[in-house]
N, CA, C and O of each residue as an XYZ file, in Angstrom:
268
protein
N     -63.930     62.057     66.788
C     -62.676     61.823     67.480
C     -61.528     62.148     66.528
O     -61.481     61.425     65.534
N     -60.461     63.230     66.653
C     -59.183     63.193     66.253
C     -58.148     61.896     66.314
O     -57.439     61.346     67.156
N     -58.374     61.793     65.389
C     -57.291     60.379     64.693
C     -56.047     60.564     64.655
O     -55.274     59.620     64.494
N     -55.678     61.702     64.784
C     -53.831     62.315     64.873
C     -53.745     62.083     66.304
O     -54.778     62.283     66.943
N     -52.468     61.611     67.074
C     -52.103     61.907     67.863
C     -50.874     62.738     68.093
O     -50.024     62.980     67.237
N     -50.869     63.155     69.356
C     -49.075     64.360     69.289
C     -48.319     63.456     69.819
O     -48.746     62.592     70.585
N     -46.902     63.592     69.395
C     -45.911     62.227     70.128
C     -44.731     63.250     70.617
O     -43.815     63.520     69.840
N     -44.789     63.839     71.997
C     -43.736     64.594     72.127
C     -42.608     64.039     72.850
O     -42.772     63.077     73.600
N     -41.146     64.735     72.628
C     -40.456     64.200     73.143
C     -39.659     64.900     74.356
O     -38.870     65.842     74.273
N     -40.019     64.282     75.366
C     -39.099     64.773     76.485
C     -37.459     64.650     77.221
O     -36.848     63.585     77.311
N     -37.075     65.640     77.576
C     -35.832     65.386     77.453
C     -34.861     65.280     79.019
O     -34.942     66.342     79.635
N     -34.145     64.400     79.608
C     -33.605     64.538     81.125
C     -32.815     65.183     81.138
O     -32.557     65.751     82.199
N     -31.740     65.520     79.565
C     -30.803     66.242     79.800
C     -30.620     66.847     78.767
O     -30.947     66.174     77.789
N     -29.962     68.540     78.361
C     -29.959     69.546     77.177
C     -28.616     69.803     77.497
O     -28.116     70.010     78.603
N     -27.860     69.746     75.881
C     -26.719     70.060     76.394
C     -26.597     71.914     75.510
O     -26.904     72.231     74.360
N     -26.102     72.665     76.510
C     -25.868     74.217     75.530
C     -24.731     74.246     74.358
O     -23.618     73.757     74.163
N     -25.754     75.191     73.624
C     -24.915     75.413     72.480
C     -25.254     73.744     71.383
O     -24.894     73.785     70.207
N     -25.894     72.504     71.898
C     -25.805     71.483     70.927
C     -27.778     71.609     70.083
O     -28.651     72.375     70.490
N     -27.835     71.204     69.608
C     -28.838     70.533     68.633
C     -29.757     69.395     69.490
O     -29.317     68.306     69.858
N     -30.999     69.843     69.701
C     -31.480     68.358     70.156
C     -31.525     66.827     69.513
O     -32.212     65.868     69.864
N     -30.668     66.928     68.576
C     -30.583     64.951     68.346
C     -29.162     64.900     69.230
O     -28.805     63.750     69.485
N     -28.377     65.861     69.688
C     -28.027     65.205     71.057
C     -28.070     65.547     72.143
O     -27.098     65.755     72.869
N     -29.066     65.642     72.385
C     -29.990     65.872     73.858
C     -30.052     64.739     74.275
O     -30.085     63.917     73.358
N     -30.101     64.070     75.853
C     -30.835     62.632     76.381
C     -31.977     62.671     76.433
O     -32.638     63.592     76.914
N     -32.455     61.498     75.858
C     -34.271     61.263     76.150
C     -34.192     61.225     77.386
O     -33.078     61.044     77.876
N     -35.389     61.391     78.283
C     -35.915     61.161     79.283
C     -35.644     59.570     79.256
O     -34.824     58.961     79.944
N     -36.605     59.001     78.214
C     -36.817     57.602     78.433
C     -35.167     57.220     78.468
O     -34.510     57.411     79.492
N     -34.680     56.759     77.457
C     -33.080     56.589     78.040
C     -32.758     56.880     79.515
O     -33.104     56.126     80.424
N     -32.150     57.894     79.675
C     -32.614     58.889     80.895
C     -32.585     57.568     81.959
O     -31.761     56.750     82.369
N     -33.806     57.842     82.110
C     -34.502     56.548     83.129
C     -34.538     55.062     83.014
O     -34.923     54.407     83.983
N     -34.177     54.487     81.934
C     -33.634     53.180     81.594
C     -32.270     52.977     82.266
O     -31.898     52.023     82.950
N     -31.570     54.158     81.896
C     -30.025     54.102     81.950
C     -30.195     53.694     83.777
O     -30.000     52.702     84.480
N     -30.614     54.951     83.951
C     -29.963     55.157     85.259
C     -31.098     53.735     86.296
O     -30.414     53.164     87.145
N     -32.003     53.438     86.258
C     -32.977     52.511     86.474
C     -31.960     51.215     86.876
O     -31.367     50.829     87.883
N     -32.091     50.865     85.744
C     -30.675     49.667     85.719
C     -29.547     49.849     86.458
O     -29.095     48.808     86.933
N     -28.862     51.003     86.740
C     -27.740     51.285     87.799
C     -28.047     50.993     89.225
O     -27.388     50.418     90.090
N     -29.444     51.644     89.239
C     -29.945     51.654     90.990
C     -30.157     50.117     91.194
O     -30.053     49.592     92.302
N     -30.496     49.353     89.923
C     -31.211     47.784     90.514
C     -29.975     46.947     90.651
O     -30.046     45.825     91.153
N     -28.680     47.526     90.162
C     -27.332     47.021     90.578
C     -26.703     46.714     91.964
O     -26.442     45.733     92.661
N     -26.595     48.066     91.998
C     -26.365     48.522     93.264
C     -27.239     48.063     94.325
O     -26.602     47.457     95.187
N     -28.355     48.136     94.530
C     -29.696     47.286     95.325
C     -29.570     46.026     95.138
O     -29.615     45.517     96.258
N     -29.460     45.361     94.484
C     -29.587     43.710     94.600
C     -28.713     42.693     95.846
O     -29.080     41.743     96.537
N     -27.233     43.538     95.695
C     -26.360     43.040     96.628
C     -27.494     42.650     98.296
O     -27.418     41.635     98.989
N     -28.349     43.743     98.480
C     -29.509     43.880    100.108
C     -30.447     43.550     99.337
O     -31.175     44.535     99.207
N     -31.004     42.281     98.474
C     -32.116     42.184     97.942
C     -33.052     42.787     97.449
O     -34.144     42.315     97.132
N     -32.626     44.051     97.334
C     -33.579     45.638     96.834
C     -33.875     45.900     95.287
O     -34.608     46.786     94.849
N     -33.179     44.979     94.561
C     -33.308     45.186     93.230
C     -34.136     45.900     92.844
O     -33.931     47.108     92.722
N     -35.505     45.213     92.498
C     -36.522     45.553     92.436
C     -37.279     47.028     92.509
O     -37.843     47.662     91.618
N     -37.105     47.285     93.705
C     -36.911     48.123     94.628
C     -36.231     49.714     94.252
O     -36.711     50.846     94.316
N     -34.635     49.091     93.758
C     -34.095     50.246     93.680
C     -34.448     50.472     91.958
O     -34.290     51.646     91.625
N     -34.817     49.706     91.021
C     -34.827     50.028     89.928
C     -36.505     51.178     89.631
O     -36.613     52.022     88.742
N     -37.548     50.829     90.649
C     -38.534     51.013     90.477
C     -38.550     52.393     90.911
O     -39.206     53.204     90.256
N     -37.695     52.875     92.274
C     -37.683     53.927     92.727
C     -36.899     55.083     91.761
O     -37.168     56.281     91.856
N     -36.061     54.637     90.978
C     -35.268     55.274     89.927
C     -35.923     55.654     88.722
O     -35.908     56.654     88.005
N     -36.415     54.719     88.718
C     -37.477     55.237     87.440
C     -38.254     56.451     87.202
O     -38.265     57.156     86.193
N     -38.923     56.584     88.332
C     -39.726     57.263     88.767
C     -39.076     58.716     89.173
O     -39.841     59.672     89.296
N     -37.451     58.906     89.412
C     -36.675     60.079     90.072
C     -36.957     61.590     88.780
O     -36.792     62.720     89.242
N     -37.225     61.500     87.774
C     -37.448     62.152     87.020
C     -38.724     62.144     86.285
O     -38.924     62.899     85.334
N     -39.434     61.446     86.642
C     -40.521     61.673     85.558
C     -41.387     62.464     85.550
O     -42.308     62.214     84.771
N     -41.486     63.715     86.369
C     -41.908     64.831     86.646
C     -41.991     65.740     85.456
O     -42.918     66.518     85.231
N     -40.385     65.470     84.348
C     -40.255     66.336     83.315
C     -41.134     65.628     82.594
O     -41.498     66.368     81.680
N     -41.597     64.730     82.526
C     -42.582     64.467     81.540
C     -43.931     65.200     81.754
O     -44.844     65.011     80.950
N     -44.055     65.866     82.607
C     -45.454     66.630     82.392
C     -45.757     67.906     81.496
O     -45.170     68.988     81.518
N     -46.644     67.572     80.834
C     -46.840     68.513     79.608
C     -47.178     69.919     80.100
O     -47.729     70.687     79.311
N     -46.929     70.264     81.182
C     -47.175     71.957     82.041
C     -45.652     72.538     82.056
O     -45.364     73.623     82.560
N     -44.635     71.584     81.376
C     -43.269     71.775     81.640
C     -42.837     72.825     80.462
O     -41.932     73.648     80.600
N     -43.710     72.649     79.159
C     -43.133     73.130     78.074
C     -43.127     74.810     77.752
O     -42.584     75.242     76.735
């Protein structure tokens, strides 16, 4: 068994012309915006709901067929 693992990092947003240390993580990314939707949702009891569905709105770029 290979004892190394690869730790890659995915990104939700690239900005042109910058350097990726300021690129958005994905994970950020989806924290950020996660927390916005469970805001907004809670007022109709959706919290839950809307944070879980947000999460999930991008995580597509995380598939390693992307690179």
């Amino acid at each position: 068994m290979n004892a190394s693992l690869e730790q890659r990092q995915y990104y939700a947003h690239s900005m042109e012309g910058q350097p990726p240390e300021k690129w958005q993580l994905l994970e950020e990314h989806l924290k950020n915006t996660a927390n916005l939707a469970r805001k907004f949702a809670e007022p109709f009891g959706a919290g839950d709901w809307g944070w879980n569905a947000d999460w999930l709105h991008d995580i597509g770029k995380a598939y390693a067929g992307n690179d």
